[in-house]
PDB file of C-alpha atoms and ligand atoms in Angstrom:
ATOM      1  CA  MET A 172     -25.849  -3.006   5.697  1.00  0.00           C
ATOM      2  CA  ASN A 173     -29.576  -3.214   7.055  1.00  0.00           C
ATOM      3  CA  CYS A 174     -32.025  -1.093   6.671  1.00  0.00           C
ATOM      4  CA  PRO A 175     -32.927   0.682  10.197  1.00  0.00           C
ATOM      5  CA  TYR A 176     -36.758   0.514   9.470  1.00  0.00           C
ATOM      6  CA  CYS A 177     -37.445  -2.958   8.922  1.00  0.00           C
ATOM      7  CA  ASN A 178     -34.206  -4.644   9.210  1.00  0.00           C
ATOM      8  CA  HIS A 179     -33.913  -6.046   5.628  1.00  0.00           C
ATOM      9  CA  ASN A 180     -30.233  -6.582   4.379  1.00  0.00           C
ATOM     10  CA  GLU A 181     -30.423  -5.484   0.979  1.00  0.00           C
ATOM     11  CA  THR A 182     -30.606  -1.227   0.465  1.00  0.00           C
ATOM     12  CA  LYS A 183     -28.974   0.405  -2.766  1.00  0.00           C
ATOM     13  CA  VAL A 184     -26.889   3.548  -2.581  1.00  0.00           C
ATOM     14  CA  ILE A 185     -29.394   6.723  -4.318  1.00  0.00           C
ATOM     15  CA  ASP A 186     -26.742   9.405  -3.839  1.00  0.00           C
ATOM     16  CA  SER A 187     -22.695   9.492  -2.470  1.00  0.00           C
ATOM     17  CA  ARG A 188     -20.946  12.293  -1.093  1.00  0.00           C
ATOM     18  CA  GLU A 189     -18.082  12.613  -0.392  1.00  0.00           C
ATOM     19  CA  SER A 190     -16.525  15.117   2.780  1.00  0.00           C
ATOM     20  CA  LYS A 191     -13.591  17.926   2.122  1.00  0.00           C
ATOM     21  CA  ASP A 192     -11.178  16.794   3.227  1.00  0.00           C
ATOM     22  CA  GLY A 193     -11.899  12.851   1.853  1.00  0.00           C
ATOM     23  CA  THR A 194     -12.092  10.989   4.840  1.00  0.00           C
ATOM     24  CA  ASN A 195     -16.108  10.756   5.167  1.00  0.00           C
ATOM     25  CA  ILE A 196     -18.557   9.069   2.676  1.00  0.00           C
ATOM     26  CA  LYS A 197     -21.952   9.829   3.029  1.00  0.00           C
ATOM     27  CA  ARG A 198     -24.496   7.751   1.537  1.00  0.00           C
ATOM     28  CA  ARG A 199     -27.924   8.192   0.852  1.00  0.00           C
ATOM     29  CA  ARG A 200     -29.565   4.776   0.281  1.00  0.00           C
ATOM     30  CA  GLU A 201     -32.894   3.270  -0.200  1.00  0.00           C
ATOM     31  CA  CYS A 202     -34.331  -0.070   1.040  1.00  0.00           C
ATOM     32  CA  LEU A 203     -34.886  -2.989  -1.379  1.00  0.00           C
ATOM     33  CA  LYS A 204     -38.531  -3.984   1.002  1.00  0.00           C
ATOM     34  CA  CYS A 205     -39.842  -1.375   2.550  1.00  0.00           C
ATOM     35  CA  GLU A 206     -38.610   1.757   0.134  1.00  0.00           C
ATOM     36  CA  LYS A 207     -37.729   4.150   3.159  1.00  0.00           C
ATOM     37  CA  ARG A 208     -34.795   6.274   3.063  1.00  0.00           C
ATOM     38  CA  PHE A 209     -31.722   6.889   5.227  1.00  0.00           C
ATOM     39  CA  SER A 210     -28.312   7.916   5.433  1.00  0.00           C
ATOM     40  CA  THR A 211     -25.208   6.534   6.568  1.00  0.00           C
ATOM     41  CA  ALA A 212     -21.846   7.680   7.067  1.00  0.00           C
ATOM     42  CA  GLU A 213     -18.869   6.134   6.402  1.00  0.00           C
ATOM     43  CA  LYS A 214     -15.304   6.203   7.223  1.00  0.00           C
ATOM     44  CA  VAL A 215     -12.516   6.222   4.810  1.00  0.00           C
ATOM     45  CA  LEU A 216      -9.969   3.340   6.050  1.00  0.00           C
ATOM     46  CA  LYS A 217      -6.518   5.176   6.985  1.00  0.00           C
ATOM     47  CA  LEU A 218      -3.146   3.614   7.213  1.00  0.00           C
ATOM     48  CA  ASP A 219      -2.494   3.894  10.388  1.00  0.00           C
ATOM     49  CA  LEU A 220       1.376   3.446  10.059  1.00  0.00           C
ATOM     50  CA  GLU A 221       3.879   5.902  10.860  1.00  0.00           C
ATOM     51  CA  VAL A 222       7.427   5.987   9.640  1.00  0.00           C
ATOM     52  CA  GLN A 223      10.126   6.878  12.058  1.00  0.00           C
ATOM     53  CA  LYS A 224      13.400   8.725  10.306  1.00  0.00           C
ATOM     54  CA  SER A 225      17.014   8.094  11.446  1.00  0.00           C
ATOM     55  CA  ASN A 226      16.935  11.392  13.030  1.00  0.00           C
ATOM     56  CA  GLY A 227      13.677  10.405  15.176  1.00  0.00           C
ATOM     57  CA  GLU A 228      11.422  12.458  13.129  1.00  0.00           C
ATOM     58  CA  VAL A 229       7.983  10.194  13.413  1.00  0.00           C
ATOM     59  CA  GLN A 230       6.317  10.696   9.936  1.00  0.00           C
ATOM     60  CA  VAL A 231       2.969   9.574   8.604  1.00  0.00           C
ATOM     61  CA  PHE A 232       3.736   6.438   6.236  1.00  0.00           C
ATOM     62  CA  SER A 233       2.605   7.799   2.493  1.00  0.00           C
ATOM     63  CA  LEU A 234       1.951   5.535  -0.108  1.00  0.00           C
ATOM     64  CA  PRO A 235       1.970   7.624  -3.145  1.00  0.00           C
ATOM     65  CA  LYS A 236       5.858   8.495  -2.120  1.00  0.00           C
ATOM     66  CA  ILE A 237       6.940   4.923  -2.316  1.00  0.00           C
ATOM     67  CA  LYS A 238       4.930   4.043  -5.298  1.00  0.00           C
ATOM     68  CA  ASN A 239       7.302   7.578  -7.045  1.00  0.00           C
ATOM     69  CA  SER A 240      10.342   5.610  -5.864  1.00  0.00           C
ATOM     70  CA  VAL A 241       9.292   2.560  -7.045  1.00  0.00           C
ATOM     71  CA  LEU A 242       8.337   4.153 -10.442  1.00  0.00           C
ATOM     72  CA  LYS A 243      11.695   5.954 -10.600  1.00  0.00           C
ATOM     73  CA  SER A 244      13.196   3.062 -10.351  1.00  0.00           C
ATOM     74  CA  CYS A 245      10.901   1.101 -12.476  1.00  0.00           C
ATOM     75  CA  ASP A 246      11.763   3.924 -15.332  1.00  0.00           C
ATOM     76  CA  LYS A 247      12.760   2.191 -18.876  1.00  0.00           C
ATOM     77  CA  ARG A 248      12.587  -1.471 -17.274  1.00  0.00           C
ATOM     78  CA  PRO A 249      10.183  -4.088 -18.645  1.00  0.00           C
ATOM     79  CA  VAL A 250       7.760  -3.590 -16.026  1.00  0.00           C
ATOM     80  CA  THR A 251       4.199  -3.259 -16.105  1.00  0.00           C
ATOM     81  CA  LEU A 252       2.052  -1.057 -13.987  1.00  0.00           C
ATOM     82  CA  GLU A 253      -0.185  -3.643 -13.272  1.00  0.00           C
ATOM     83  CA  GLN A 254       2.725  -5.420 -11.977  1.00  0.00           C
ATOM     84  CA  ILE A 255       3.829  -1.956  -9.756  1.00  0.00           C
ATOM     85  CA  GLU A 256       0.516  -1.946  -8.422  1.00  0.00           C
ATOM     86  CA  ALA A 257       0.890  -5.801  -7.218  1.00  0.00           C
ATOM     87  CA  CYS A 258       4.411  -5.045  -6.101  1.00  0.00           C
ATOM     88  CA  LEU A 259       3.035  -1.790  -3.885  1.00  0.00           C
ATOM     89  CA  GLU A 260       0.131  -4.103  -2.711  1.00  0.00           C
ATOM     90  CA  SER A 261       2.974  -6.979  -1.436  1.00  0.00           C
ATOM     91  CA  ILE A 262       4.602  -4.521   0.044  1.00  0.00           C
ATOM     92  CA  LEU A 263       1.726  -3.103   2.026  1.00  0.00           C
ATOM     93  CA  LYS A 264       0.864  -6.357   3.319  1.00  0.00           C
ATOM     94  CA  ASP A 265       4.452  -6.498   4.761  1.00  0.00           C
ATOM     95  CA  LEU A 266       4.390  -3.791   5.946  1.00  0.00           C
ATOM     96  CA  LYS A 267       1.620  -4.624   8.219  1.00  0.00           C
ATOM     97  CA  GLU A 268       2.900  -7.630   9.611  1.00  0.00           C
ATOM     98  CA  VAL A 269       5.097  -5.592  10.887  1.00  0.00           C
ATOM     99  CA  GLU A 270       4.719  -5.424  14.637  1.00  0.00           C
ATOM    100  CA  GLY A 271       4.017  -1.689  15.808  1.00  0.00           C
ATOM    101  CA  THR A 272       2.385   0.395  13.909  1.00  0.00           C
ATOM    102  CA  THR A 273       5.698   2.953  14.015  1.00  0.00           C
ATOM    103  CA  ILE A 274       8.439   1.235  11.495  1.00  0.00           C
ATOM    104  CA  PRO A 275      11.821   2.674  11.245  1.00  0.00           C
ATOM    105  CA  THR A 276      12.581   4.029   7.548  1.00  0.00           C
ATOM    106  CA  GLY A 277      15.378   1.090   7.028  1.00  0.00           C
ATOM    107  CA  THR A 278      12.315  -1.521   7.728  1.00  0.00           C
ATOM    108  CA  VAL A 279      10.302   0.178   5.127  1.00  0.00           C
ATOM    109  CA  GLY A 280      13.469   0.362   3.197  1.00  0.00           C
ATOM    110  CA  ARG A 281      14.043  -3.491   3.179  1.00  0.00           C
ATOM    111  CA  ILE A 282      10.245  -4.368   2.494  1.00  0.00           C
ATOM    112  CA  VAL A 283      10.401  -1.801  -0.463  1.00  0.00           C
ATOM    113  CA  LEU A 284      13.714  -3.868  -1.989  1.00  0.00           C
ATOM    114  CA  LYS A 285      12.452  -7.312  -0.596  1.00  0.00           C
ATOM    115  CA  ASN A 286       9.954  -7.143  -3.096  1.00  0.00           C
ATOM    116  CA  LEU A 287      11.577  -4.727  -5.908  1.00  0.00           C
ATOM    117  CA  LYS A 288      14.156  -7.988  -5.969  1.00  0.00           C
ATOM    118  CA  ASP A 289      11.316 -10.126  -7.410  1.00  0.00           C
ATOM    119  CA  LEU A 290      10.102  -7.669  -9.822  1.00  0.00           C
ATOM    120  CA  ASP A 291      13.021  -6.264 -11.492  1.00  0.00           C
ATOM    121  CA  GLU A 292      17.068  -6.443 -10.380  1.00  0.00           C
ATOM    122  CA  ILE A 293      17.741  -3.199 -11.886  1.00  0.00           C
ATOM    123  CA  ALA A 294      14.979  -1.709  -9.945  1.00  0.00           C
ATOM    124  CA  PHE A 295      16.238  -3.197  -6.854  1.00  0.00           C
ATOM    125  CA  LEU A 296      19.687  -1.824  -7.594  1.00  0.00           C
ATOM    126  CA  ARG A 297      18.729   1.561  -7.954  1.00  0.00           C
ATOM    127  CA  PHE A 298      16.118   1.759  -5.353  1.00  0.00           C
ATOM    128  CA  ALA A 299      18.999   0.046  -3.069  1.00  0.00           C
ATOM    129  CA  ILE A 300      21.641   2.605  -4.072  1.00  0.00           C
ATOM    130  CA  VAL A 301      19.484   5.855  -3.583  1.00  0.00           C
ATOM    131  CA  HIS A 302      17.529   4.736  -0.776  1.00  0.00           C
ATOM    132  CA  ASN A 303      20.722   3.209   1.603  1.00  0.00           C
ATOM    133  CA  ASN A 304      23.162   5.714   2.570  1.00  0.00           C
ATOM    134  CA  TYR A 305      26.097   2.589   2.452  1.00  0.00           C
ATOM    135  CA  GLY A 306      29.383   3.379   3.959  1.00  0.00           C
ATOM    136  CA  SER A 307      31.569   1.499   0.959  1.00  0.00           C
ATOM    137  CA  MET A 308      31.294  -1.442  -1.456  1.00  0.00           C
ATOM    138  CA  ASN A 309      31.550  -3.939   1.059  1.00  0.00           C
ATOM    139  CA  ASP A 310      28.360  -2.249   3.380  1.00  0.00           C
ATOM    140  CA  PHE A 311      26.733  -2.554  -0.196  1.00  0.00           C
ATOM    141  CA  MET A 312      27.686  -6.241  -1.112  1.00  0.00           C
ATOM    142  CA  SER A 313      26.788  -7.529   2.272  1.00  0.00           C
ATOM    143  CA  GLU A 314      23.342  -6.573   2.194  1.00  0.00           C
ATOM    144  CA  LEU A 315      23.020  -7.770  -1.478  1.00  0.00           C
ATOM    145  CA  GLU A 316      24.291 -11.199   0.286  1.00  0.00           C
ATOM    146  CA  GLU A 317      21.749 -10.629   3.035  1.00  0.00           C
ATOM    147  CA  LEU A 318      18.607  -9.303   0.407  1.00  0.00           C
ATOM    148  CA  LYS A 319      19.066 -12.210  -1.943  1.00  0.00           C
ATOM    149  CA  SER A 320      18.359 -14.762   1.097  1.00  0.00           C
ATOM    150  CA  PHE A 321      15.003 -13.102   1.565  1.00  0.00           C
ATOM    151  CA  GLU A 322      12.602 -16.041   0.526  1.00  0.00           C
ATOM    152  CA  SER A 323      10.952 -15.255  -2.961  1.00  0.00           C
ATOM    153  CA  ILE A 324       6.879 -13.599  -2.224  1.00  0.00           C
ATOM    154  CA  GLU A 325       3.597 -14.714  -3.002  1.00  0.00           C
ATOM    155  CA  TYR A 326       2.395 -11.809  -5.382  1.00  0.00           C
ATOM    156  CA  LYS A 327       5.239 -13.400  -8.040  1.00  0.00           C
ATOM    157  CA  ASN A 328       2.426 -16.315  -8.477  1.00  0.00           C
ATOM    158  CA  LYS A 329      -0.321 -13.709  -9.131  1.00  0.00           C
ATOM    159  CA  ARG A 330       2.113 -12.360 -12.295  1.00  0.00           C
ATOM    160  CA  LYS A 331       0.608 -13.386 -15.680  1.00  0.00           C
TER     161      LYS A 331
HETATM  162 ZN1   ZN B 575     -36.660  -1.241   4.966  1.00  0.00          ZN
END
């Protein structure tokens, strides 16, 4: 952030105000060189992602929703909140790699499953059973086989 008066690149924030809807942050800054003050308006980065349900309905992607499901799946499992956060980060990273900004729910589910598989097997099974409408045991088993072959993911290395 350069000073609009002298173009110096060091400024300090003296006041921060978030807009009511949380999409904008106004900051009052002071230049460390000429000490003049100016304001900046920053847009909060939106996750430009949408989810398409099987009935065709499109919704804005909600990370809190995914987090809730993951938390439920991990209930009473030996998983820490940090591990869950890391898992969510990894899910987001995978979602961003999907082509296009409208992602079918099935794909979202698979990405969550792929990440849960490395986090905790029981959480993985719980999520799979709740979120996929398997027609039969065979459907379930064949999907498990497929998921087993998913490559391991990066965040595993970051685990302590
Ligand atoms: Zn300045």
